[in-house]
XYZ file of C-alpha atoms in Angstrom:
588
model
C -42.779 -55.293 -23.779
C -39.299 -55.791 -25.073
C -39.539 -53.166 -27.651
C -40.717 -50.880 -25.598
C -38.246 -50.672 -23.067
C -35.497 -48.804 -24.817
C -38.334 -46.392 -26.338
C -38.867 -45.504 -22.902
C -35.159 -45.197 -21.632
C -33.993 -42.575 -24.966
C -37.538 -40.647 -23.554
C -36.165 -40.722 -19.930
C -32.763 -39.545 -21.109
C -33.545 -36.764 -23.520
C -36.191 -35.213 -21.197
C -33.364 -35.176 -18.709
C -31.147 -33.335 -21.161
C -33.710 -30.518 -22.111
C -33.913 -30.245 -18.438
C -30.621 -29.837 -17.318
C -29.489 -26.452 -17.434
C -26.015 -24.653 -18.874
C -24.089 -22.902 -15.844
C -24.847 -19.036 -15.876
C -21.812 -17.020 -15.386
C -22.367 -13.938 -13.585
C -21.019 -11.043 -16.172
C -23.164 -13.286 -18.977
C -25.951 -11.048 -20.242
C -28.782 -13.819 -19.849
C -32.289 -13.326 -21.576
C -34.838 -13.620 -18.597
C -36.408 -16.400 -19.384
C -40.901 -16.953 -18.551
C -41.261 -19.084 -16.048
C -45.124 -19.413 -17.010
C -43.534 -21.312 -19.657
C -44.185 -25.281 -19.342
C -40.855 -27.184 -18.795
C -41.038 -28.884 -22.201
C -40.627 -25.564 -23.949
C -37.823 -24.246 -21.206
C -36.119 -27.457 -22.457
C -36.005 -27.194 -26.253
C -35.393 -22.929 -25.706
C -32.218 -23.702 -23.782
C -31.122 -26.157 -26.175
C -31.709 -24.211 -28.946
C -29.907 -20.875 -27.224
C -27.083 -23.415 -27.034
C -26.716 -24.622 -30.144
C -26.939 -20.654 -31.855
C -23.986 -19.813 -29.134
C -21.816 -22.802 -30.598
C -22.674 -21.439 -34.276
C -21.547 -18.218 -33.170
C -18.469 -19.094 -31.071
C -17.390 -21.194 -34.685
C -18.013 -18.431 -37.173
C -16.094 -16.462 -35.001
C -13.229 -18.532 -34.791
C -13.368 -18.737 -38.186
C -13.354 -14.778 -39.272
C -10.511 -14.334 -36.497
C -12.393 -12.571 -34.168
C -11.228 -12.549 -30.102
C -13.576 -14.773 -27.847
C -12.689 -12.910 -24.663
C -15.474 -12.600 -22.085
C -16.185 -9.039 -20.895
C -14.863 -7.929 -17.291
C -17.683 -6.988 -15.290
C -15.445 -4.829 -13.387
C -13.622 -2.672 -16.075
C -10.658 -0.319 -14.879
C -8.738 -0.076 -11.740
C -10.329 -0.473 -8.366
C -10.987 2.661 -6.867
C -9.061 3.688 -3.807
C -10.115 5.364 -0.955
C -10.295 9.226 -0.609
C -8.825 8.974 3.045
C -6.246 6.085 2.085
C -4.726 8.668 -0.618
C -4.938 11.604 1.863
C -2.513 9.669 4.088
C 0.221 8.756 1.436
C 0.125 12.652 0.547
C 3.208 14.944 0.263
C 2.108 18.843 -0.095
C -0.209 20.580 -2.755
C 0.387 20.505 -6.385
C 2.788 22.826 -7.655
C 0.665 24.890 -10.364
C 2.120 26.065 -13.810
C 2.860 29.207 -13.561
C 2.095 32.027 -16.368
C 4.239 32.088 -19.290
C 6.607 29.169 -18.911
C 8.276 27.732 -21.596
C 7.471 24.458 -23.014
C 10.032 22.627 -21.255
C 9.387 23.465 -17.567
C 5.757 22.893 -18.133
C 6.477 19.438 -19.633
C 9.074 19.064 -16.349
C 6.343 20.208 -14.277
C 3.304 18.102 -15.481
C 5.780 14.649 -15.552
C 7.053 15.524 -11.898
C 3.372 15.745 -10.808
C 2.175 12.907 -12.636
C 4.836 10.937 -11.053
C 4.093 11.323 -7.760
C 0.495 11.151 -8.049
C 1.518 6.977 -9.791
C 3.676 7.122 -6.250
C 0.905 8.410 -4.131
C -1.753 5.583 -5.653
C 1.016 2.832 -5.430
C 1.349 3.731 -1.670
C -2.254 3.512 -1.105
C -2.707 0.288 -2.959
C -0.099 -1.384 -1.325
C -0.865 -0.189 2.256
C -3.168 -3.480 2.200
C 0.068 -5.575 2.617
C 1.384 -3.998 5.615
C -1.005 -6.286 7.736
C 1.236 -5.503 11.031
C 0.046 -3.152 13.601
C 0.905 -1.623 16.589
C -0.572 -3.480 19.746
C -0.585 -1.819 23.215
C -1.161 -3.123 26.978
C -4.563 -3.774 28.242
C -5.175 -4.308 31.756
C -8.784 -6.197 32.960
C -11.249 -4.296 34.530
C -10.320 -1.322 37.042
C -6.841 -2.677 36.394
C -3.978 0.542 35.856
C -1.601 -0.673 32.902
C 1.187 0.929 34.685
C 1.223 -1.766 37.665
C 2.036 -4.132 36.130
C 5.509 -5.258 35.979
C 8.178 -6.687 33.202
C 7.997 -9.999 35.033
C 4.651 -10.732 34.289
C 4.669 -9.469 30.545
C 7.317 -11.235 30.193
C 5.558 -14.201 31.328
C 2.701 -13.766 29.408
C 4.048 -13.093 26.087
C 5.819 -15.726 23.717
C 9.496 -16.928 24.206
C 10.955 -14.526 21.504
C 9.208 -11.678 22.836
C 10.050 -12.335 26.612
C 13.894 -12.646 25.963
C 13.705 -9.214 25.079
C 13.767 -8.446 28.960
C 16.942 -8.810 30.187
C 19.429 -6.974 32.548
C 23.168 -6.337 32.397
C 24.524 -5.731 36.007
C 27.729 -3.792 35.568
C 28.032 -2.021 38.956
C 31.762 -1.777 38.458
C 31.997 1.199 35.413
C 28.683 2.819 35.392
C 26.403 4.887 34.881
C 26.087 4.030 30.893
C 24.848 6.010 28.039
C 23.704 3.682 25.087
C 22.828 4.321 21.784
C 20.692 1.815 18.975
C 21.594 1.323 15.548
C 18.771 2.387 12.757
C 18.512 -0.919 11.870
C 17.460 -1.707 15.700
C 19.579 -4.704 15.699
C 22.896 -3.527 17.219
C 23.399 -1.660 20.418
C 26.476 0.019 21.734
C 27.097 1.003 25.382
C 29.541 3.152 27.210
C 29.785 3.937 30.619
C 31.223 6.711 32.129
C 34.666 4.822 33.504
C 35.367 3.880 30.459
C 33.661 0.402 29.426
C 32.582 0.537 25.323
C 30.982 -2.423 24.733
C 29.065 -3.451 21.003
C 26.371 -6.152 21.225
C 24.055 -7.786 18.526
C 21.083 -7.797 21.436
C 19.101 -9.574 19.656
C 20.995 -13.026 19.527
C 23.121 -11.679 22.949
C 26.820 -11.841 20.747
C 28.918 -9.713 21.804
C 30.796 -7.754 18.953
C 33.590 -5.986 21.230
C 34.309 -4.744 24.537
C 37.014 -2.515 25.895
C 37.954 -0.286 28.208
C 39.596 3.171 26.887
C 40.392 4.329 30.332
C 39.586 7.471 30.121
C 35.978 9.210 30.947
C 33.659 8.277 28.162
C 30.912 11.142 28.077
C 28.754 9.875 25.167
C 28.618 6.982 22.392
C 27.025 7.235 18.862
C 26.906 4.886 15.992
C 27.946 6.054 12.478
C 25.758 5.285 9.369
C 26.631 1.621 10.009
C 26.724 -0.796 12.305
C 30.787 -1.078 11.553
C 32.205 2.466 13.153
C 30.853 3.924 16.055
C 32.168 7.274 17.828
C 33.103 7.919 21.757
C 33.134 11.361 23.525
C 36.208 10.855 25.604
C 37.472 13.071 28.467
C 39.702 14.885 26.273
C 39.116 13.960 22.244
C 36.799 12.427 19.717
C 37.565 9.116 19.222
C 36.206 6.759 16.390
C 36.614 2.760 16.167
C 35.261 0.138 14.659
C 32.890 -3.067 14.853
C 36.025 -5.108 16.223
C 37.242 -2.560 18.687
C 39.885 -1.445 16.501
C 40.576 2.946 17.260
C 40.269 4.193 13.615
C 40.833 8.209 14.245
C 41.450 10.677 17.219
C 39.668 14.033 15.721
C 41.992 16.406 18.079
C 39.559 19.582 16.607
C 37.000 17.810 18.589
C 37.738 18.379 22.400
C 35.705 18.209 25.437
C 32.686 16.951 23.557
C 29.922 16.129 25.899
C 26.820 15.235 23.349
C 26.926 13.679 19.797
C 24.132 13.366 17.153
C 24.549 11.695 13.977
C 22.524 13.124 10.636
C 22.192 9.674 8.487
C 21.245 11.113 5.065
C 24.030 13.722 5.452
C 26.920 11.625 6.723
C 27.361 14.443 9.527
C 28.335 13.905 13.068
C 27.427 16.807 15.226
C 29.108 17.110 18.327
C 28.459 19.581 21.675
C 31.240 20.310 23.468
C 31.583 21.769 27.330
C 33.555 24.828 26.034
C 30.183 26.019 24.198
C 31.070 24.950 20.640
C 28.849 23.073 17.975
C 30.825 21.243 16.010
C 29.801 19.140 12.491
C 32.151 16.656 11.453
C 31.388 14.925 7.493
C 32.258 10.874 8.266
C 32.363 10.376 4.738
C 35.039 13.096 3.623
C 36.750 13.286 7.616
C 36.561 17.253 7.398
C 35.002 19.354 10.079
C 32.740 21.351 7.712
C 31.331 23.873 10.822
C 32.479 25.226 14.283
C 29.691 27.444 15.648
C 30.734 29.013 18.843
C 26.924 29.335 20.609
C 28.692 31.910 23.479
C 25.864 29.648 25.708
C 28.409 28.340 28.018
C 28.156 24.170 29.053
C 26.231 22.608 25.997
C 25.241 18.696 27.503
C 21.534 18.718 26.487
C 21.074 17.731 22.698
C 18.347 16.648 20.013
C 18.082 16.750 16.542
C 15.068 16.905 14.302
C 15.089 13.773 12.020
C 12.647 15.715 9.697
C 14.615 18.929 8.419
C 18.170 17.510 10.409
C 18.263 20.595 12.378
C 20.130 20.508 15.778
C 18.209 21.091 19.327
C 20.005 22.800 21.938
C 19.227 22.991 25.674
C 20.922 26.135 27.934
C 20.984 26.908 31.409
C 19.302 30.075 31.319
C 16.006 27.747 30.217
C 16.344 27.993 26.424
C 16.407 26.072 23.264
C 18.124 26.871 20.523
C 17.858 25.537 16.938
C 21.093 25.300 14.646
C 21.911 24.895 11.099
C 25.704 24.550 10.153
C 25.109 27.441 7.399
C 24.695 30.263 9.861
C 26.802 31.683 13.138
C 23.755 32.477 14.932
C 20.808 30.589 15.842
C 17.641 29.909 13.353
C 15.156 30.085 16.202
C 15.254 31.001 20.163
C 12.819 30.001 22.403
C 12.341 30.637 26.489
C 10.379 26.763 27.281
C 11.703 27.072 31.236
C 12.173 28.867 34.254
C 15.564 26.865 34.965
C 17.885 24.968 33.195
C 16.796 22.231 30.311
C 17.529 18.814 31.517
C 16.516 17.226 28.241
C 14.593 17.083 25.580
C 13.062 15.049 22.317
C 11.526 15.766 19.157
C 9.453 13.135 17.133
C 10.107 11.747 13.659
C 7.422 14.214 12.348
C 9.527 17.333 13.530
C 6.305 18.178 14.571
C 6.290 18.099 18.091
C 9.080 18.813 21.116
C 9.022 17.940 24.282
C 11.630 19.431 27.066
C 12.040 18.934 30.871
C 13.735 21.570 33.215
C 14.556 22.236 36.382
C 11.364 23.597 37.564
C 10.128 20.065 37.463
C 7.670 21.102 34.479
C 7.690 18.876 31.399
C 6.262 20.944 28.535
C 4.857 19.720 24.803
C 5.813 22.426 22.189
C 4.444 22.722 18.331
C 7.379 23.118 16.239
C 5.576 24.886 13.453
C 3.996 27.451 15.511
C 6.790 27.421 18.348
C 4.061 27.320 20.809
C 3.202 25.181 24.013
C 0.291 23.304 23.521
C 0.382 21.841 27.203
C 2.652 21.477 30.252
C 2.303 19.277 32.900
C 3.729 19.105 36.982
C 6.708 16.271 37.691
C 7.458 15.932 41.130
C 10.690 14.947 40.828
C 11.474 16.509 37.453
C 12.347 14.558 34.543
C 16.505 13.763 33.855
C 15.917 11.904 30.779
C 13.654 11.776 27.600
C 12.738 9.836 24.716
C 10.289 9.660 22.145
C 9.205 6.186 20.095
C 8.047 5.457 16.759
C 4.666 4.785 17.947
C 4.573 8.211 19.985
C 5.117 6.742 23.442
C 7.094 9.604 25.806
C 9.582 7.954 28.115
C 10.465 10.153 31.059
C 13.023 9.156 33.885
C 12.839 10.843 37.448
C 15.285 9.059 39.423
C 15.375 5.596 39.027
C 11.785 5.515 38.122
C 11.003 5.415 34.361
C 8.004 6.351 33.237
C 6.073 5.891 30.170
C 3.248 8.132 29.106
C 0.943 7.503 26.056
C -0.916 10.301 23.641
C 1.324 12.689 24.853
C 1.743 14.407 21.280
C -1.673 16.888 20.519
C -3.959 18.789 22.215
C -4.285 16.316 24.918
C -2.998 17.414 27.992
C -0.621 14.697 29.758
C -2.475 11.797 31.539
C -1.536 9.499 34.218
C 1.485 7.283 32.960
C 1.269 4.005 30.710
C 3.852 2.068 32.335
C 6.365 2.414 34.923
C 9.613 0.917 36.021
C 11.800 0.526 38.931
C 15.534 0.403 38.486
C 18.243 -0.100 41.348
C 20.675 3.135 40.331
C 20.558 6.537 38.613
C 19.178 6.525 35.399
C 21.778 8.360 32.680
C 20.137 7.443 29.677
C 16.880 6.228 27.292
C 16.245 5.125 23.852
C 13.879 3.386 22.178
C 14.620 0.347 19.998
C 13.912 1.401 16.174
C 11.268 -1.202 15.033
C 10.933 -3.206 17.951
C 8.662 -2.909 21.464
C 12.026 -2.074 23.331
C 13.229 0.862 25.933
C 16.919 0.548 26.499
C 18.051 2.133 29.722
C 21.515 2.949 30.887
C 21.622 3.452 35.029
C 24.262 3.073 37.315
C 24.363 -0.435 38.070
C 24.057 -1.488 34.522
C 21.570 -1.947 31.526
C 18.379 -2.577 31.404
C 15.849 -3.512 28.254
C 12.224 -2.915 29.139
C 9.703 -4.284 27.091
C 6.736 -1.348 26.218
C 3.919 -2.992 23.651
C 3.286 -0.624 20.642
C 5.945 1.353 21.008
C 8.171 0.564 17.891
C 7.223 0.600 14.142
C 5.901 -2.606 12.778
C 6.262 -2.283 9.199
C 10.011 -1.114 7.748
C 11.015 0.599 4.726
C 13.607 -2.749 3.526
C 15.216 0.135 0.843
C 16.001 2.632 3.897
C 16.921 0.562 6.859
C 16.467 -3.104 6.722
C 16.910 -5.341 10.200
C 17.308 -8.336 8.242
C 19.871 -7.431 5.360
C 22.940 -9.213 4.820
C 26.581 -8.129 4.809
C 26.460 -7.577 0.669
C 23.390 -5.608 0.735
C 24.701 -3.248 3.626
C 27.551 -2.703 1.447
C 25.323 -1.992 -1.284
C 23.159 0.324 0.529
C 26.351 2.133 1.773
C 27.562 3.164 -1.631
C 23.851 3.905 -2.668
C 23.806 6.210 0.265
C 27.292 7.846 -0.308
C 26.082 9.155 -3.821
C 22.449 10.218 -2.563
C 24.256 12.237 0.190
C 22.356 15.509 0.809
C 24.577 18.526 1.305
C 24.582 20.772 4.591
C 23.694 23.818 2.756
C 20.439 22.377 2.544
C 19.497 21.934 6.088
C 17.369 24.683 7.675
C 14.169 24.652 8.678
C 11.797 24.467 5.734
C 12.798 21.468 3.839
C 10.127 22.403 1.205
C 12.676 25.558 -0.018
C 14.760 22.991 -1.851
C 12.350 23.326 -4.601
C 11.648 27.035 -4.484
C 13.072 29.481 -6.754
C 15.387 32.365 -4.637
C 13.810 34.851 -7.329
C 15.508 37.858 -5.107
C 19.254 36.244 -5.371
C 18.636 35.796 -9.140
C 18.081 39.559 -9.180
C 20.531 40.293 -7.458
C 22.661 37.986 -9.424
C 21.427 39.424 -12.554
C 22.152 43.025 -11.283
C 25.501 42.103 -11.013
C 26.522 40.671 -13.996
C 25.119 43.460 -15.892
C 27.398 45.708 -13.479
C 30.511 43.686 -14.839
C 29.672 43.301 -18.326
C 28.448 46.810 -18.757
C 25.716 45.569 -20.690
C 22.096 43.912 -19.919
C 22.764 40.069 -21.897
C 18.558 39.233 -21.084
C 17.786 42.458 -22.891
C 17.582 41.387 -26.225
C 16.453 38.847 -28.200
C 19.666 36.451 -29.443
C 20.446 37.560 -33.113
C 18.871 34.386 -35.726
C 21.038 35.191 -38.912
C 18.995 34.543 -42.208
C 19.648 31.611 -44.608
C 21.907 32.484 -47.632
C 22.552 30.172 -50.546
C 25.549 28.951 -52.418
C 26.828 27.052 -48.985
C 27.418 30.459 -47.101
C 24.686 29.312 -44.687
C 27.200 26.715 -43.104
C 27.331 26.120 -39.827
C 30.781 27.981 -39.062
C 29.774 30.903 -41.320
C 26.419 31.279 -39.454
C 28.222 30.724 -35.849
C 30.627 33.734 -37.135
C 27.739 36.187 -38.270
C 26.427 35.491 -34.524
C 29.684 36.543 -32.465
C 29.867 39.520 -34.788
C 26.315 41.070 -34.372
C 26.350 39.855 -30.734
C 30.128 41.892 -30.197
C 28.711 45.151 -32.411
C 26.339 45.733 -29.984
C 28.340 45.118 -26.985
C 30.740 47.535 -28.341
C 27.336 49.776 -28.875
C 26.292 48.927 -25.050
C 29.613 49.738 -23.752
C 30.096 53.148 -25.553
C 26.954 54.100 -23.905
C 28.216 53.266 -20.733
C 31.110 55.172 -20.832
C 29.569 58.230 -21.849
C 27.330 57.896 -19.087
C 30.016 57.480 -16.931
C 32.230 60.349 -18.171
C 29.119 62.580 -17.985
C 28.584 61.473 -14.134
C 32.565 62.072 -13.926
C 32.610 65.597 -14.969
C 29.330 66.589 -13.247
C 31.033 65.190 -9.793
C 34.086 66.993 -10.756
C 32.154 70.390 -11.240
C 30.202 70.077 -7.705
C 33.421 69.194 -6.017
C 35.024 72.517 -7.683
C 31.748 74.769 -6.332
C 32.404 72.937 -2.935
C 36.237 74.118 -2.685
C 35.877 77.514 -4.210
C 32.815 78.207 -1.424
C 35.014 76.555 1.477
C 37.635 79.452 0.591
C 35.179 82.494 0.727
C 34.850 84.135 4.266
C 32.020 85.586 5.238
C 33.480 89.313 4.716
C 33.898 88.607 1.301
C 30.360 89.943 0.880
C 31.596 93.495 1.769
C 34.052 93.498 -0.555
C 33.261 95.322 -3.986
């Protein structure tokens, strides 16, 4: 029995070992194996399988060869057909007929290039994991109820300091403005109190009091200048409090807007002027005199940077700084504009006027699509990232939602009550904040989904530090776009004016006296014994190309001599007729 036990255990143990199985791997092209098979068999096939792979694997290794396994899933993932559609900017710009080789070449890289941008945009749209949440109320609940206490309340303690109130009774009512960023926000009431605050962590940057009647504040393209509309001039100061200029050309200003990618402050003045000041240069590069009268409602188009303009007689106006007179003129009221917005899109405007109607217009049609009955009229608007339509009527503010579309205007999202007159509204780039400037103060309101949750860092970047402001300041100085560009169809920039070059063309031949695209340039012929140098060939080329100028301008003259003397001759037939009376006819 002794003998026989370890007989038994190597049995036990090899059986196990033809048993036991290799792991499969998925992308593994397996040979389905016959499970009528007994197990004995299944056992010594496996093995054997196992031992030819390890023969294999060697003699490869040996002749060099790569032992990479296969990817199953060979090539880029595929993306979406709607996730591209979102990320894209126009149609394809088609070669046209007869181009050279070089703008084809230009054309086909440009394209390729932004279809790589297009897919990148798509791809990486999976790491934006924010979104926009907005208020839900319980069952047969209205949204617009309930008040800033309890969201406030509700939400976390980062989001609930967000509320706050500033009671200054003493120098209101107070415009306000936001920094792009959404981190900075400057106030100004109308007695003259300027004050800068980082609302965020509550510091207060400055605070002063220009005594004088502050009509309007505006930041600059940073959060270190920012520009007042005082009673009589346009003042500009910085972070610290510290008065920088006094623009004298820039009087009674009653409205500013500042263009970020074209360093251009444009001002509205109660005299009827529009006025564009360059902050990077200090030169006023327009005065357009509208001949509107009062200009004190204005908007500007972040889209195409065109300037909004609301009149008394119930019109708006659109203005470029290229032209006197106004691009486009539309009738949107019966009375006077109180205000109005336009999107981020420059899709969509929406104006209020004094016939207590608050009307959605289509920018690209200059249509209405709907209007809608205020009872009290709307004093103030503002538009969000996230679409929301803030409207105040009083000291009510009211906040509507899917307001931009076909859609006519619904009961309102949310509502406020304030203690004084509201004067003005802005939403808080990036961040689910309504800043409003009444007469007893300030006033942040929070309004879920209103703000952006996912920022460009490149562009505008809450978070930078002071070295990568400065670096995005001198990045931004030398990608400054011109103001001859703006006007309405952005897309022109990368048109061809093919009229202007004929007219261009038209008049250079008109100078020269000859047509210089007419011909063919003259390719001199190789000669030997080194007269085919480079200066020798460069001379045979200005002397062929000033023979026939000579050629093209003889013709010309003789074609202007013969005009000459033909004019001359009429002119003679003229005078000698306007001599002759009509009794010369009797006369033999």
């Amino acid at each position: 029995m002794a003998a026989l036990v370890p007989e038994v255990l190597t049995s036990t143990h090899v059986e196990k070992m033809n048993k036991k199985k290799p792991p499969k791997r998925y992308w593994e092209e397996t040979e389905n194996t016959d499970q009528r098979r007994p197990e004995e068999e299944q056992g010594t096939a496996v093995q054997n399988q196992n031992k030819s792979t390890v023969k294999e694997r060697s003699l490869k290794r040996k002749n060099g060869e790569n032992l990479e396994k296969k990817d199953p899933f060979p090539g880029e993932a595929p993306i979406p057909h709607k996730q591209l559609q979102k990320f894209q900017r126009g149609e394809k710009y088609k070669v046209p007929a007869g181009a050279r080789r070089r703008l084809k070449e230009a054309i086909i890289s440009s394209e390729a290039m932004s279809e790589l941008a297009q897919k990148q945009a798509a791809r990486y749209d999976l790491l934006l994991p924010e979104d926009a949440g907005f208020l839900e109320g319980d069952e047969d609940e209205d949204t617009n109820t309930i008040s800033q206490d309890d969201i406030a309340d509700a939400v976390d303690i980062t989001s609930g300091s967000k509320y706050f109130n500033l009671h200054l009774s003493q120098f209101g009512p107070y415009r306000l403005d936001y920094g792009r960023t959404g981190r900075h926000l400057l106030v100004g009431g109308k007695k003259g109190h300027v004050a800068c605050i980082d609302w965020q962590s509550k510091d207060l940057m400055c605070e002063m009091n220009v005594m004088e009647t502050v009509n309007d504040v505006k930041w600059l393209h940073t959060e270190a200048m920012f520009a007042v509309a005082q009673k009589r001039w346009l003042y500009i100061y910085d972070s610290k409090g510290l008065e920088l200029h006094c623009v004298k050309k820039f009087n009674d200003v009653l409205r500013m807007q500042f263009l970020p990618y074209h360093f251009l402050l444009a001002t509205a003045s109660a005299t009827g002027f529009l006025q564009y000041l360059d902050v990077s240069v200090g030169k006023e590069i327009a005065a357009v005199c509208t001949k509107m009268g009062r200009l004190d409602v204005m908007s500007q188009n972040p889209h195409n940077a065109v300037i909004h303009l609301g009149h008394p007689n119930g019109t708006v106006s659109l203005w470029s700084p290229n032209q006197k007179e106004p691009l486009v003129k539309m009738l949107c009221h019966r009375g006077a504009v109180r205000s109005l917005t336009v999107d981020k899109t420059g899709t969509y405007m929406v104006t209020s006027g004094l016939d207590r109607k608050l009307k959605v217009y289509d920018i690209r049609a200059f249509k209405p699509l709907h209007s809608c009955f205020l009872p009290a009229g709307a004093s103030c608007l503002s538009l969000s990232q996230g679409g929301l339509l803030s409207a105040a009527t009083g000291d009510i503010v009211q906040v509507y939602q899917n307001v931009l579309g076909s859609s006519p205007v619904s009961k309102p999202y949310m509502a406020h009550r304030l203690r004084g007159q509201i004067w003005g509204l802005a939403y808080c780039p990036f961040e689910d904040v309504l800043g409003i400037g009444h007469g007893e103060g300030f006033t942040s309101m929070i309004v879920p989904g209103a703000g952006e949750p996912n920022f460009d860092a490149l562009d505008t970047n809450p978070f930078r530090s002071s070295k990568q402001r400065q670096e995005w300041e001198v990045k931004a100085l030398l990608e400054k776009v011109q103001p001859e560009l703006i006007g309405l169809d952005p897309g022109q920039l990368s048109k061809v004016d093919q009229a202007s070059f004929e007219q261009r063309h038209k008049e250079q031949v008109e100078a020269l006296g000859f047509d210089p695209l007419a011909k063919d340039k003259f390719k001199p012929k190789t000669k030997k014994k080194g007269r085919s140098s480079a200066g020798a060939i460069e001379k045979r080329k200005r002397k062929v190309a000033h023979e026939d100028q000579r050629d093209e301008i003889r013709q010309t003259v003789q074609e202007r001599t013969e005009r000459d003397k033909e004019q001359k001759e009429k002119s003679n037939e003229k005078k000698k007729l306007g001599n002759k009376s009509t009794l010369d006819r009797f006369r033999k």
